XYZ file of C-alpha atoms in Angstrom:
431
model
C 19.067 2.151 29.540
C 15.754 4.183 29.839
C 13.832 6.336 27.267
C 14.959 9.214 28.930
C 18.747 8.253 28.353
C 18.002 7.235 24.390
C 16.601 10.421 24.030
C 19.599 12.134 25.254
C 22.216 9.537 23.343
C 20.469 10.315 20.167
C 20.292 13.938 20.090
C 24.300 13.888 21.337
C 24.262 11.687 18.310
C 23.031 13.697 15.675
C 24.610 16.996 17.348
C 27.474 15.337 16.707
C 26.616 14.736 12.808
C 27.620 11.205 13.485
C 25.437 8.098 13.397
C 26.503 5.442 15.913
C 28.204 2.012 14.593
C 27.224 -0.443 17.180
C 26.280 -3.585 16.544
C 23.518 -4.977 19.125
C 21.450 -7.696 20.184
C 19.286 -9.040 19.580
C 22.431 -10.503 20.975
C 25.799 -9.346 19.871
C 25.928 -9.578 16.153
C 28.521 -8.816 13.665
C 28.626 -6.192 11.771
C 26.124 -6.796 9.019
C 26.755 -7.376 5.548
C 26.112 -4.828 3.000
C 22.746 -5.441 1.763
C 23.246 -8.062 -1.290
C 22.743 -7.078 -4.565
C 21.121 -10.612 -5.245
C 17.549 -10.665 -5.297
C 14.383 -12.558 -5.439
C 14.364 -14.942 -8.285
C 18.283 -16.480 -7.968
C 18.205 -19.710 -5.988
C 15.212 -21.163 -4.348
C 12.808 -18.697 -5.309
C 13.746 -19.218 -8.774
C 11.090 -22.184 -8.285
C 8.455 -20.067 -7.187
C 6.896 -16.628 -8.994
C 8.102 -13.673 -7.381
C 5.372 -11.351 -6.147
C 5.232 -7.805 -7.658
C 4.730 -5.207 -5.083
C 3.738 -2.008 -7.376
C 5.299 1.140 -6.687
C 7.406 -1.039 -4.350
C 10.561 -2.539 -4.877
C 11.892 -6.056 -3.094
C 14.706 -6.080 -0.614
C 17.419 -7.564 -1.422
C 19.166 -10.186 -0.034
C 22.368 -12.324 0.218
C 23.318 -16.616 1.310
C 25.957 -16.852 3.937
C 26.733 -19.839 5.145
C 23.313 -21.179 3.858
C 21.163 -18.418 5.842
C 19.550 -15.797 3.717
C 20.375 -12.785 4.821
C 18.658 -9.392 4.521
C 19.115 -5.470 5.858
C 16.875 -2.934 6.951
C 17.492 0.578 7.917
C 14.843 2.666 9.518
C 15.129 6.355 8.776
C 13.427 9.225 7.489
C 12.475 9.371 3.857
C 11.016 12.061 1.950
C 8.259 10.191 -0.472
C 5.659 11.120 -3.220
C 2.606 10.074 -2.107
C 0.527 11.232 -5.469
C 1.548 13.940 -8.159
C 2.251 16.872 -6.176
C 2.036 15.675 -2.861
C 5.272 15.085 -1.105
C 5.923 13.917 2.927
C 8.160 13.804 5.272
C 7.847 10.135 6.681
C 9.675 7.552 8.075
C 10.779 4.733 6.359
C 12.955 1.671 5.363
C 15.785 1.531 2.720
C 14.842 5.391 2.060
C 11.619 3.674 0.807
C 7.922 4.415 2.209
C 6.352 1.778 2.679
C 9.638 -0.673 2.948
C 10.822 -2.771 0.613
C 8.965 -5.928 0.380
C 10.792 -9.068 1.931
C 10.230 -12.010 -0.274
C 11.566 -15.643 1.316
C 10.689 -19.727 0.981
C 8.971 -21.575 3.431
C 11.833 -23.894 5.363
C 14.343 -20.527 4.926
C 16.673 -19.291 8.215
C 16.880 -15.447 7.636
C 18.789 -13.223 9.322
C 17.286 -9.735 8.972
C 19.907 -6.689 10.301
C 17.933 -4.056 11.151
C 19.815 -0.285 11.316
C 18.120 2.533 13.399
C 18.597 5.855 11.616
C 15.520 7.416 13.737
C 15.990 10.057 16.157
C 14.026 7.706 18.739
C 14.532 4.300 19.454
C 12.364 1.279 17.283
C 11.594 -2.310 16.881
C 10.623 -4.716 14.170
C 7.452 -7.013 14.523
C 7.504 -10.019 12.059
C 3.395 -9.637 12.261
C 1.801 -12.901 11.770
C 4.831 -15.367 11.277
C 5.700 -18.307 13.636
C 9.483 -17.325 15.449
C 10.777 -17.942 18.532
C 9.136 -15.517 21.359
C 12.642 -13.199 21.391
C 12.401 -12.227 18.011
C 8.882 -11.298 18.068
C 9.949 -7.441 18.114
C 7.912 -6.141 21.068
C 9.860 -3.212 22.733
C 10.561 -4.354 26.183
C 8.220 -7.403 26.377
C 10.197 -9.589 24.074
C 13.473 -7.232 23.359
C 14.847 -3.959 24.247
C 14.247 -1.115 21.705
C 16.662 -0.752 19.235
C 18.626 2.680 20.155
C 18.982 5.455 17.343
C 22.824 4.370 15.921
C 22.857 0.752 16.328
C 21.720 -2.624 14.543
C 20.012 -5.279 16.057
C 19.917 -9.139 14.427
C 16.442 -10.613 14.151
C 17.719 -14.718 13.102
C 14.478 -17.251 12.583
C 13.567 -20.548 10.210
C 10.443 -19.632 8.018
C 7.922 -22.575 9.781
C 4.780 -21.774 7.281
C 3.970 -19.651 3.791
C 1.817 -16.814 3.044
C 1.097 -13.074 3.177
C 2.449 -11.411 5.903
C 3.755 -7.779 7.136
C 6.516 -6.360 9.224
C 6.059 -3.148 11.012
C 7.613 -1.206 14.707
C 6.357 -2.101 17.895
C 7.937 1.129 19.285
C 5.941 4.074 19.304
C 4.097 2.054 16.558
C 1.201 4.873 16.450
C 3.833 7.396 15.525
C 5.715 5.249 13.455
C 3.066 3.277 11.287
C 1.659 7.202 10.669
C 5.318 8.073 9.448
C 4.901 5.372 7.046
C 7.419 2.520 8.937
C 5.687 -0.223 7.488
C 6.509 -3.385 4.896
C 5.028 -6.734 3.286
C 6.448 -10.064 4.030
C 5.492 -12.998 1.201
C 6.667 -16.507 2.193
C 6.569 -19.054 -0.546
C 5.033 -22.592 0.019
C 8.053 -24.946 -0.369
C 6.092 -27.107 -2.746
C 4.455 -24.452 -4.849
C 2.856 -26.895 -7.331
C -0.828 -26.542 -5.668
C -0.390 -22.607 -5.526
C 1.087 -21.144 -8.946
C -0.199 -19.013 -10.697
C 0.573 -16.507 -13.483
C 0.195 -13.545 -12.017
C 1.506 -12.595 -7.734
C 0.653 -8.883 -6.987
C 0.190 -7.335 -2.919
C -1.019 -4.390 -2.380
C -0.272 -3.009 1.354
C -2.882 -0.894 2.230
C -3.093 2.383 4.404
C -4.521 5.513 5.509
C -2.621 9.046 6.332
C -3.572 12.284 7.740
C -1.774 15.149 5.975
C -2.651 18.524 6.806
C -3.122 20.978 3.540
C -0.339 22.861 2.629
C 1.723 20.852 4.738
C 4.154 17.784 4.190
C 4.690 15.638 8.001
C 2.099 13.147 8.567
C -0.060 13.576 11.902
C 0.650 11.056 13.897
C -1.812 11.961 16.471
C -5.137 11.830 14.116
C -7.551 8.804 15.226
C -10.321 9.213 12.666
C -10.295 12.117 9.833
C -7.678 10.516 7.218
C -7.558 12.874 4.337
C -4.851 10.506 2.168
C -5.619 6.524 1.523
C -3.046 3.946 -0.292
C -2.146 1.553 -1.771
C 1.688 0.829 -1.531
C 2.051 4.293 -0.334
C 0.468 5.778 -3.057
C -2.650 7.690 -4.419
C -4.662 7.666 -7.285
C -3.519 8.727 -9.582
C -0.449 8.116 -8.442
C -0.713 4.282 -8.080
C 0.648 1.588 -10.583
C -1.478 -0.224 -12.734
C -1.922 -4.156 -12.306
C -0.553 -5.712 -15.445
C -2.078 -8.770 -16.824
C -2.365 -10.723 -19.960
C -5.642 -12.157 -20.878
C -6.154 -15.642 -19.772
C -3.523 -15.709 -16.737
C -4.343 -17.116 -13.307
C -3.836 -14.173 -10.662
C -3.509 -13.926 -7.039
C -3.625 -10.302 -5.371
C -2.300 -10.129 -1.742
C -4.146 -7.660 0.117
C -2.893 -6.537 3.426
C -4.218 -3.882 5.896
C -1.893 -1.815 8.152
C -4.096 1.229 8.128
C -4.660 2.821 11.774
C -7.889 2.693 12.218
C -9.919 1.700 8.971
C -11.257 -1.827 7.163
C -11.085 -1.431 3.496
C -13.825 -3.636 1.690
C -11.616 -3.683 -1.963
C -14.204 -3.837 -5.006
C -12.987 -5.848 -8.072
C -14.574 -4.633 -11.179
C -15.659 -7.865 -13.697
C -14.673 -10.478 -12.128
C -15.797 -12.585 -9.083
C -13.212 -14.084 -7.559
C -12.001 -16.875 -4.157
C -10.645 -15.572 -1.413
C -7.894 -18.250 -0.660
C -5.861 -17.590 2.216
C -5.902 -15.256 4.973
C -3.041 -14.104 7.228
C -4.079 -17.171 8.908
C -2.627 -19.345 6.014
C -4.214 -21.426 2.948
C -7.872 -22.318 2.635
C -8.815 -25.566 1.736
C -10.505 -25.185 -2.006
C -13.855 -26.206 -0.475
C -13.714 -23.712 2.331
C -13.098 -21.199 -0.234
C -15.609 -18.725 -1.459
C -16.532 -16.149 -3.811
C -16.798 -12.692 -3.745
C -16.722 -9.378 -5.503
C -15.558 -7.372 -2.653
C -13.284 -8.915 0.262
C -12.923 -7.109 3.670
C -9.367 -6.495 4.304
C -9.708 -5.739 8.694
C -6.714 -4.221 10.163
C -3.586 -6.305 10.694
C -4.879 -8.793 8.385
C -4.373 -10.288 4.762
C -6.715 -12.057 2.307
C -5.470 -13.506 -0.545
C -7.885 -13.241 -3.976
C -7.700 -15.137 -7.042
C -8.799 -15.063 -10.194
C -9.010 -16.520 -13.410
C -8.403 -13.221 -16.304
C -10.836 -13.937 -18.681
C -11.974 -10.938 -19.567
C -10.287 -8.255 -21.368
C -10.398 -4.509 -20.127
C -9.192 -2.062 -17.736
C -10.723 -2.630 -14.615
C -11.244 -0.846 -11.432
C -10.144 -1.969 -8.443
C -10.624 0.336 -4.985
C -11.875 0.106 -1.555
C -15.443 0.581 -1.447
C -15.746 3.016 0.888
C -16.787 6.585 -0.673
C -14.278 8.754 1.663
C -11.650 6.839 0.472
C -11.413 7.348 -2.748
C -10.743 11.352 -2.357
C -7.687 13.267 -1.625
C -7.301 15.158 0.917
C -9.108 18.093 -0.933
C -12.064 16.456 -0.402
C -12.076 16.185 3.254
C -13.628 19.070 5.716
C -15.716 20.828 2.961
C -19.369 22.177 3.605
C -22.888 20.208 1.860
C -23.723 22.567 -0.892
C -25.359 20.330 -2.202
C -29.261 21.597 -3.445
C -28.348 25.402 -2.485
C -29.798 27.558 -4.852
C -26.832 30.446 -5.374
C -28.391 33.060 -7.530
C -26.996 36.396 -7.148
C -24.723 34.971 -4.143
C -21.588 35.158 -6.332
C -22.155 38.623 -7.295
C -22.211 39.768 -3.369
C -19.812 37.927 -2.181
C -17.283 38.943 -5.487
C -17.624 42.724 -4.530
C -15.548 41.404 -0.949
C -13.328 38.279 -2.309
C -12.750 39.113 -6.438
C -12.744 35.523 -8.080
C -15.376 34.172 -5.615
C -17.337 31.275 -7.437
C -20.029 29.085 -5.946
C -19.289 25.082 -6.154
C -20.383 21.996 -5.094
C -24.373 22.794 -5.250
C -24.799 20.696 -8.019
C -22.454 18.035 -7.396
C -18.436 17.558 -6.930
C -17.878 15.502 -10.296
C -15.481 17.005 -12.445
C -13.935 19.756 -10.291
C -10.310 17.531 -10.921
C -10.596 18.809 -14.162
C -11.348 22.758 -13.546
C -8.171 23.586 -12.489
C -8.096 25.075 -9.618
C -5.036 26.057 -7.909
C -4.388 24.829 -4.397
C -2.106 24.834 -1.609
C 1.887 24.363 -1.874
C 1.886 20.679 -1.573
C -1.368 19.863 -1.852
C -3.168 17.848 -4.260
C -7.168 18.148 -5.673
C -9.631 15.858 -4.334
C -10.252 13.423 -7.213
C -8.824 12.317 -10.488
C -6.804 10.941 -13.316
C -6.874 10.890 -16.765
C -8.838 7.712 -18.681
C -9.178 7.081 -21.890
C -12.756 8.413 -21.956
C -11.394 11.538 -19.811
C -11.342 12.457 -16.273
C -11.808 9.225 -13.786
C -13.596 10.583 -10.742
C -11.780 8.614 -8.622
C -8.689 8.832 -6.316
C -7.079 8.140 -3.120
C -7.467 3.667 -2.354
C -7.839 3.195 -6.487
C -5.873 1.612 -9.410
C -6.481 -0.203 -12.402
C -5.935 -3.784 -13.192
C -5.085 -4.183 -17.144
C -6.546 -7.296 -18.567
C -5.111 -7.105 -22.392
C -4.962 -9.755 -25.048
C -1.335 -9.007 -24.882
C 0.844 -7.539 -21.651
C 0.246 -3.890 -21.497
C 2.159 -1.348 -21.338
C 1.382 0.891 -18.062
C 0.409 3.672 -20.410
C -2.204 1.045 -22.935
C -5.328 1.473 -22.435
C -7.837 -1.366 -23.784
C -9.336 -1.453 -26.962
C -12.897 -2.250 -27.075
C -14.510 -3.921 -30.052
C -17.085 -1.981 -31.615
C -20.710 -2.002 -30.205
C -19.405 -2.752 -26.828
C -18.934 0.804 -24.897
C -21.751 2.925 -23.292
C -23.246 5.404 -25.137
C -25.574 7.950 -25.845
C -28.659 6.591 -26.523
C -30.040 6.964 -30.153
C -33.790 8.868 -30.300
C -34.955 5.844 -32.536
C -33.752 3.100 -30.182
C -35.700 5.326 -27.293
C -38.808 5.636 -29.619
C -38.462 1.777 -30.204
C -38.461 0.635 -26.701
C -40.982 2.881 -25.376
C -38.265 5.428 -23.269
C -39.913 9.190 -22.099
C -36.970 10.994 -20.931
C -38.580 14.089 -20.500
């Protein structure tokens, strides 16, 4: 069948209000089972801590005849992004990103995967060892999957680690849309890997126009929206963590075009594992910041010793803004005296900004497009947190916090202003 004729099947598909029941290949499968309502943490993976994807939910999945069996269904899904910013993307499971696929090394799954798209699409099982069929290339190692019908993807999990599934159709339209997922395989033996704590964070950029809700596909370098799990700051879930837990964060990268060098605040930590699999302890090494490159993972972990909220955000100024924040002239040093006056007599409500700095303007305000969301900001417990877009907070507590707790600091131990004896004492001229 060619592109031309999918085209013209789907849209007799959809004019029809109908969504096509076939069953493909890969080759000739059954109808699928309803997706299970068993999930992570009944049999096998009982032995092993299940990640936490935040914002995310886990697919679920079912055992027939000892294969663990799982169902995806590409389609479009309307999705929050941040507070006030809502898109029309594509999806899985009505989810964007997908639901996170959590298995055991040694597994056979059996992933059904439903087209709902009005084009045809593919699922590539990025980074994990399969036989060459099922490696989801559109017409190198498969035929596209056609809008209306399922295709079976059957393999035996041959290794453990952080991996991602994503479409190898039109993946530059689809990975915009938001057709993307994490896939966490469990070490069979898990006894040299626990820890307390298992986040991943799946990390991406978007390009979402103001005032408007369908991400631009065709954008190659001006991304006004970054995430984590398919969400903004302040629209991202906190990490959770109780002091004195081991934790291992999963980072993975299926931006288009951008490396994200993630910043954790108070700590140094070991990168132990890439995409790539485990690194032997005395290959591993410490960092503060870890380079997450596109189509990659690194694993980080870390022992929580230290009690606080702490930052954690890719280190790269542009993105940690919304898409306010994008496309806006340097004011910076302008001197504006009497310009408001002039200009007010021609636009009433006219009002100079930016010439003495962009801090703070999350907290002025200021109305903005229909679906459209300011450049920066959250609330803190000090105030406004100048911060947005690839941003969240890890919660080190003495106890589990809530996602609403915010640390308590002992007294003595939080930045202040500076008494004038203490900058008499020590010799500081501030004027």
């Amino acid at each position: 069948m060619t592109r031309r004729q999918m085209l013209a099947r789907s849209a007799a598909v959809f004019a029809g209000g109908v969504l096509l029941k076939e069953v493909g290949e890969a080759q000739g499968a059954p109808p699928p089972p309803s997706a299970g309502n068993q999930r992570p943490g009944a049999d096998a993976i009982n032995r092993h801590l299940p990640v936490h994807t935040p914002n995310v939910e886990n697919l679920p999945w079912k055992i027939v005849d000892g294969v663990k069996v799982f169902h995806l269904i590409a389609e479009p899904v309307r999705h929050e992004l941040a507070p006030g910013l809502r898109v029309d993307g594509w999806g899985y499971n009505g989810r964007v990103h997908g639901p996170t696929i959590e298995a055991v090394e040694g597994d056979r799954v059996r992933i059904y995967v439903t087209n709902r798209l009005p084009e045809p699409t593919s699922v590539h099982w990025h980074g994990i060892l399969l036989p060459n069929g099922m490696d989801g290339v559109a017409g190198l190692n498969q035929r596209p999957i056609p809008p209306g019908e399922t295709y079976r993807y059957e393999f035996t999990l041959r290794q453990h680690g952080t991996h991602m599934y994503h479409p190898h159709f039109d993946e530059m339209t689809q990975m915009a849309m938001g057709m993307m997922g994490l896939f966490i395989i469990h070490p069979r033996d898990s006894r040299a890997y626990r820890v307390d704590q298992d986040f991943a964070l799946l990390l991406s950029e978007w390009k979402i126009q103001v005032g408007t809700s369908r991400p631009d596909p065709g954008e190659m370098v001006d991304f006004n929206i970054l995430t984590m799990n398919g969400r903004a700051f302040p629209g991202t879930e906190p990490l959770l963590v109780r002091q004195g837990e081991k934790v291992r964060i999963r980072l993975v990268n299926l931006s288009a075009m951008s490396h994200h060098p993630i910043h954790l605040h108070g700590y140094k930590f070991l990168v132990t594992a890439t995409d790539g699999g485990k690194i032997p302890p005395s290959a591993q090494w410490p960092e503060t910041t870890v380079l997450v490159p596109v189509g990659s993972s690194r694993d980080i972990e870390f022992n929580a010793d230290e009690p606080g909220d702490w930052a954690l955000h890719c280190h790269m100024t542009h993105h940690l803004m919304n898409q306010m924040g994008h496309d806006i002239p340097n004011m910076i040093g302008m001197d504006p005296s009497g310009l408001d006056e002039k200009i007010q007599r021609f636009l009433p409500g006219y009002m100079t900004m930016g010439h003495t700095g962009m801090g703070g303007m999350g907290t002025m305000g200021m109305p903005v497009p229909r679906n459209s969301i300011p450049m920066l900001g959250g609330e803190g417990p000090f105030g406004h947190i100048d911060m947005a877009g690839m941003f969240t907070i890890v919660k080190v507590h003495p106890t589990r916090p809530a996602p609403d707790d915010w640390y308590e600091h002992p007294p003595g131990t939080v930045a202040e202003p500076a008494p004038e004896q203490d900058l008499r004492r020590d010799g500081i001229k501030t004027g």
